[in-house]
Amino acid sequence: MKTLLRNCVSLSLGDGSAGACDLRIDGDLITGRGRALQPEEGEEVVDVGGRFVIPGLVCAHTHLYSALSRGMPPPDRAPGDFREILRRVWWKLDRALDPDAIYYSALAGGLEALRCGTTTIIDHHASPNAIAGSLDLIRDALAEVGIRGVLCYEVTDRGGLKRRDAGLRENERFIESSAGTAAFRGLVGAHASFTLSDASLERCAEIAREYRTGVHIHVAEDMADVRDARRRSRTGLMRRLEHFGISSRRSVFAHCVHLREEDYRALAASGTWVIHNPRSNMNNGVGHAPVHLFPRRSALGTDGFPADMFEEARTGYFRSAEDGKGGRGRIAGLVAGGWRLAAELYGKPFGSLEPGSVADLVVLDYRPQTPLHASNAEGHFLFGLGSNSVESVMAGGTWVLWNRSVPGLDEETIARRASKAAARLWKKMREV
Ligand SMILES: [Zn+2]
């Protein structure tokens, strides 16, 4: 499939480039960029009429299974702290997930991500009563939507050893089956230090080493994780994770709200990716993440909120501004971090519209009322653009959203089925 995209105004936070251009796409890569490119034989010519084009966005940490939780009845008793939020809400929801609910949550969440211009989702999945094959259900749903997924199953001790081992096997199986595919990759999922024994952490690290991948884990989201690690080992949380080989250039640590300054330096030294989830941190009241201390290898995630990276970036910026720490550049750097992380996971350039980069791009219907160029793109990204600007999306060289509709998918039927699955899920939650 060859496409010539004419009359684009390219805009990238990743490499600071901007300007009028035509883009040539061959297969899943951008192969040409220039002014007035002439069509080649067999090429589909699409004129975008001077619209802005940005690279497809990356959500670096989320849980698609929470897509069916919108409007869910609140727990009988309001949770008093982070552990209670997990016990009374999320751990009830994940226990109630069956294959149908897993599939429809991924389909609904994937469609929502696509409409927000997000073409890669790094997901962290848990469904303790439907573990085997759960990652294939998510893969199938995302493949139907047409976007990429880096998937893992959340290993934890909270359901006993049998479930822990089933989780480890699910990770291994998916890492193996997704390796080398165009759209999917696997990581080793681990819940958090406070629900993992030494032996379980060791097993996660072993699998990551064996398959040359990383561990995707929640770290210091709440002080409870830090206190638990202190109880387990005198050296504390970061040393515990380092000791078992969980920190590495391939690993992804979500949150990192409550670490010490020396721990952030250790993260930078190990090259571990750190993911900031401002909306989730605020919603759970876990504290202010010190983003100004985060290493260069950091990115942005939505942690169960819709994969709307415009909204997440905006919230992250407001939170940092309120704290008096970190400017627009830092938040834009986190968005660009998602592209660098995806590039490492897929072994191809993301986040650029230069030849050689993956053909994941978003066409925006945005009419700026002030000048827009490479040096002020961040300002427009944070205060002008939004998911409502997303008109068309290409992923891997294929139009997966065209003029605000999804070719080949009956979204009304999907919404109806997802809603039914959600109603069943909410009912089941009262029983588990
Ligand atoms: Zn999370």
PDB file of C-alpha atoms in Angstrom, residues 130-267:
ATOM      1  CA  ALA A 130      -9.414 -15.423  33.255  1.00  0.00           C
ATOM      2  CA  ILE A 131      -5.619 -15.376  32.943  1.00  0.00           C
ATOM      3  CA  ALA A 132      -4.658 -17.802  30.158  1.00  0.00           C
ATOM      4  CA  GLY A 133      -5.163 -16.220  26.753  1.00  0.00           C
ATOM      5  CA  SER A 134      -6.249 -12.841  28.175  1.00  0.00           C
ATOM      6  CA  LEU A 135      -3.475 -10.976  26.340  1.00  0.00           C
ATOM      7  CA  ASP A 136      -4.573 -12.538  23.037  1.00  0.00           C
ATOM      8  CA  LEU A 137      -8.065 -11.109  23.580  1.00  0.00           C
ATOM      9  CA  ILE A 138      -6.588  -7.625  24.047  1.00  0.00           C
ATOM     10  CA  ARG A 139      -4.329  -8.133  21.021  1.00  0.00           C
ATOM     11  CA  ASP A 140      -7.291  -9.182  18.874  1.00  0.00           C
ATOM     12  CA  ALA A 141      -9.347  -6.146  19.957  1.00  0.00           C
ATOM     13  CA  LEU A 142      -6.503  -3.697  19.264  1.00  0.00           C
ATOM     14  CA  ALA A 143      -5.815  -5.392  15.924  1.00  0.00           C
ATOM     15  CA  GLU A 144      -9.442  -4.830  14.986  1.00  0.00           C
ATOM     16  CA  VAL A 145      -9.093  -1.147  15.844  1.00  0.00           C
ATOM     17  CA  GLY A 146      -5.764  -1.088  13.983  1.00  0.00           C
ATOM     18  CA  ILE A 147      -3.440   0.302  16.660  1.00  0.00           C
ATOM     19  CA  ARG A 148      -0.306  -1.083  18.347  1.00  0.00           C
ATOM     20  CA  GLY A 149      -0.081  -2.654  21.790  1.00  0.00           C
ATOM     21  CA  VAL A 150       2.741  -3.518  24.180  1.00  0.00           C
ATOM     22  CA  LEU A 151       1.002  -5.936  26.508  1.00  0.00           C
ATOM     23  CA  CYS A 152       1.745  -7.718  29.770  1.00  0.00           C
ATOM     24  CA  TYR A 153      -0.101  -9.637  32.466  1.00  0.00           C
ATOM     25  CA  GLU A 154       0.116  -8.327  36.031  1.00  0.00           C
ATOM     26  CA  VAL A 155       1.922 -10.956  38.148  1.00  0.00           C
ATOM     27  CA  THR A 156       1.022 -10.714  41.836  1.00  0.00           C
ATOM     28  CA  ASP A 157       0.912 -12.902  44.951  1.00  0.00           C
ATOM     29  CA  ARG A 158      -2.508 -11.635  46.003  1.00  0.00           C
ATOM     30  CA  GLY A 159      -4.387 -14.537  44.337  1.00  0.00           C
ATOM     31  CA  GLY A 160      -2.047 -17.308  45.543  1.00  0.00           C
ATOM     32  CA  LEU A 161       0.783 -19.209  43.873  1.00  0.00           C
ATOM     33  CA  LYS A 162      -1.331 -20.942  41.226  1.00  0.00           C
ATOM     34  CA  ARG A 163      -2.571 -17.647  39.821  1.00  0.00           C
ATOM     35  CA  ARG A 164       0.885 -16.095  40.142  1.00  0.00           C
ATOM     36  CA  ASP A 165       2.344 -18.905  38.038  1.00  0.00           C
ATOM     37  CA  ALA A 166      -0.483 -18.645  35.495  1.00  0.00           C
ATOM     38  CA  GLY A 167       0.349 -14.920  35.189  1.00  0.00           C
ATOM     39  CA  LEU A 168       4.031 -15.672  34.639  1.00  0.00           C
ATOM     40  CA  ARG A 169       3.131 -18.216  31.944  1.00  0.00           C
ATOM     41  CA  GLU A 170       0.769 -15.760  30.224  1.00  0.00           C
ATOM     42  CA  ASN A 171       3.588 -13.199  30.005  1.00  0.00           C
ATOM     43  CA  GLU A 172       6.027 -15.760  28.622  1.00  0.00           C
ATOM     44  CA  ARG A 173       3.540 -17.038  26.095  1.00  0.00           C
ATOM     45  CA  PHE A 174       2.640 -13.579  24.831  1.00  0.00           C
ATOM     46  CA  ILE A 175       6.226 -12.282  24.702  1.00  0.00           C
ATOM     47  CA  GLU A 176       7.099 -15.276  22.550  1.00  0.00           C
ATOM     48  CA  SER A 177       4.063 -15.086  20.267  1.00  0.00           C
ATOM     49  CA  SER A 178       4.245 -11.306  19.707  1.00  0.00           C
ATOM     50  CA  ALA A 179       8.003 -11.064  19.080  1.00  0.00           C
ATOM     51  CA  GLY A 180       8.723  -9.846  15.576  1.00  0.00           C
ATOM     52  CA  THR A 181       5.105  -8.944  14.769  1.00  0.00           C
ATOM     53  CA  ALA A 182       4.448  -5.529  13.271  1.00  0.00           C
ATOM     54  CA  ALA A 183       2.029  -4.237  15.887  1.00  0.00           C
ATOM     55  CA  PHE A 184       2.605  -6.075  19.183  1.00  0.00           C
ATOM     56  CA  ARG A 185       5.270  -6.615  21.817  1.00  0.00           C
ATOM     57  CA  GLY A 186       5.269  -8.176  25.260  1.00  0.00           C
ATOM     58  CA  LEU A 187       6.769  -7.134  28.576  1.00  0.00           C
ATOM     59  CA  VAL A 188       6.725  -8.983  31.907  1.00  0.00           C
ATOM     60  CA  GLY A 189       3.922  -7.485  33.972  1.00  0.00           C
ATOM     61  CA  ALA A 190       4.290  -7.225  37.737  1.00  0.00           C
ATOM     62  CA  HIS A 191       1.802  -5.506  40.028  1.00  0.00           C
ATOM     63  CA  ALA A 192       3.963  -3.759  42.614  1.00  0.00           C
ATOM     64  CA  SER A 193       6.645  -4.587  45.159  1.00  0.00           C
ATOM     65  CA  PHE A 194       4.053  -4.662  47.967  1.00  0.00           C
ATOM     66  CA  THR A 195       2.173  -7.629  46.461  1.00  0.00           C
ATOM     67  CA  LEU A 196       5.254  -9.583  45.332  1.00  0.00           C
ATOM     68  CA  SER A 197       7.499 -11.851  47.379  1.00  0.00           C
ATOM     69  CA  ASP A 198      11.238 -12.062  46.777  1.00  0.00           C
ATOM     70  CA  ALA A 199      10.707 -15.302  44.834  1.00  0.00           C
ATOM     71  CA  SER A 200       8.038 -13.732  42.620  1.00  0.00           C
ATOM     72  CA  LEU A 201      10.206 -10.712  41.810  1.00  0.00           C
ATOM     73  CA  GLU A 202      13.038 -13.080  40.990  1.00  0.00           C
ATOM     74  CA  ARG A 203      10.837 -15.081  38.580  1.00  0.00           C
ATOM     75  CA  CYS A 204       9.694 -11.884  36.802  1.00  0.00           C
ATOM     76  CA  ALA A 205      13.288 -10.728  36.349  1.00  0.00           C
ATOM     77  CA  GLU A 206      14.351 -14.192  35.149  1.00  0.00           C
ATOM     78  CA  ILE A 207      11.713 -14.226  32.405  1.00  0.00           C
ATOM     79  CA  ALA A 208      12.599 -10.661  31.388  1.00  0.00           C
ATOM     80  CA  ARG A 209      16.269 -11.662  31.094  1.00  0.00           C
ATOM     81  CA  GLU A 210      15.480 -14.847  29.206  1.00  0.00           C
ATOM     82  CA  TYR A 211      13.399 -13.025  26.590  1.00  0.00           C
ATOM     83  CA  ARG A 212      15.557  -9.880  26.569  1.00  0.00           C
ATOM     84  CA  THR A 213      12.659  -7.682  27.585  1.00  0.00           C
ATOM     85  CA  GLY A 214      11.737  -5.587  30.636  1.00  0.00           C
ATOM     86  CA  VAL A 215       9.409  -5.621  33.630  1.00  0.00           C
ATOM     87  CA  HIS A 216       6.400  -3.268  33.620  1.00  0.00           C
ATOM     88  CA  ILE A 217       5.553  -2.524  37.258  1.00  0.00           C
ATOM     89  CA  HIS A 218       3.947   0.107  39.525  1.00  0.00           C
ATOM     90  CA  VAL A 219       6.601   1.685  41.751  1.00  0.00           C
ATOM     91  CA  ALA A 220       6.071   3.978  44.754  1.00  0.00           C
ATOM     92  CA  GLU A 221       2.615   4.989  43.558  1.00  0.00           C
ATOM     93  CA  ASP A 222       1.625   5.399  47.192  1.00  0.00           C
ATOM     94  CA  MET A 223       3.660   5.512  50.414  1.00  0.00           C
ATOM     95  CA  ALA A 224       2.173   2.062  51.229  1.00  0.00           C
ATOM     96  CA  ASP A 225       4.558   0.537  48.643  1.00  0.00           C
ATOM     97  CA  VAL A 226       7.546   2.309  50.193  1.00  0.00           C
ATOM     98  CA  ARG A 227       6.610   1.332  53.769  1.00  0.00           C
ATOM     99  CA  ASP A 228       6.018  -2.292  52.774  1.00  0.00           C
ATOM    100  CA  ALA A 229       9.444  -2.522  51.120  1.00  0.00           C
ATOM    101  CA  ARG A 230      11.061  -1.101  54.285  1.00  0.00           C
ATOM    102  CA  ARG A 231       9.367  -3.828  56.302  1.00  0.00           C
ATOM    103  CA  ARG A 232      10.535  -6.520  53.907  1.00  0.00           C
ATOM    104  CA  SER A 233      14.116  -5.312  53.576  1.00  0.00           C
ATOM    105  CA  ARG A 234      16.199  -2.723  55.391  1.00  0.00           C
ATOM    106  CA  THR A 235      17.468  -1.313  52.099  1.00  0.00           C
ATOM    107  CA  GLY A 236      14.086  -0.016  50.909  1.00  0.00           C
ATOM    108  CA  LEU A 237      12.045  -0.131  47.716  1.00  0.00           C
ATOM    109  CA  MET A 238      14.517   0.867  44.995  1.00  0.00           C
ATOM    110  CA  ARG A 239      17.289  -1.337  46.348  1.00  0.00           C
ATOM    111  CA  ARG A 240      14.819  -4.233  46.555  1.00  0.00           C
ATOM    112  CA  LEU A 241      13.890  -3.834  42.884  1.00  0.00           C
ATOM    113  CA  GLU A 242      17.521  -3.397  41.899  1.00  0.00           C
ATOM    114  CA  HIS A 243      18.583  -6.410  43.947  1.00  0.00           C
ATOM    115  CA  PHE A 244      16.211  -8.693  42.033  1.00  0.00           C
ATOM    116  CA  GLY A 245      17.204  -7.227  38.665  1.00  0.00           C
ATOM    117  CA  ILE A 246      13.880  -5.483  38.004  1.00  0.00           C
ATOM    118  CA  SER A 247      15.476  -2.107  37.092  1.00  0.00           C
ATOM    119  CA  SER A 248      16.929  -2.094  33.594  1.00  0.00           C
ATOM    120  CA  ARG A 249      16.945  -0.142  30.333  1.00  0.00           C
ATOM    121  CA  ARG A 250      14.086  -2.335  29.139  1.00  0.00           C
ATOM    122  CA  SER A 251      11.910  -1.956  32.244  1.00  0.00           C
ATOM    123  CA  VAL A 252       8.992   0.434  32.688  1.00  0.00           C
ATOM    124  CA  PHE A 253       8.255   1.837  36.163  1.00  0.00           C
ATOM    125  CA  ALA A 254       4.872   3.552  36.467  1.00  0.00           C
ATOM    126  CA  HIS A 255       4.278   6.443  38.904  1.00  0.00           C
ATOM    127  CA  CYS A 256       7.492   6.746  41.032  1.00  0.00           C
ATOM    128  CA  VAL A 257       5.760   9.354  43.219  1.00  0.00           C
ATOM    129  CA  HIS A 258       7.479   8.680  46.552  1.00  0.00           C
ATOM    130  CA  LEU A 259      11.132   7.899  45.876  1.00  0.00           C
ATOM    131  CA  ARG A 260      14.160   9.611  47.404  1.00  0.00           C
ATOM    132  CA  GLU A 261      16.375  11.900  45.327  1.00  0.00           C
ATOM    133  CA  GLU A 262      19.089   9.242  45.239  1.00  0.00           C
ATOM    134  CA  ASP A 263      16.518   6.763  43.882  1.00  0.00           C
ATOM    135  CA  TYR A 264      15.746   8.997  40.897  1.00  0.00           C
ATOM    136  CA  ARG A 265      19.497   9.191  40.258  1.00  0.00           C
ATOM    137  CA  ALA A 266      19.658   5.390  40.442  1.00  0.00           C
ATOM    138  CA  LEU A 267      16.795   5.150  37.919  1.00  0.00           C
TER     139      LEU A 267
END
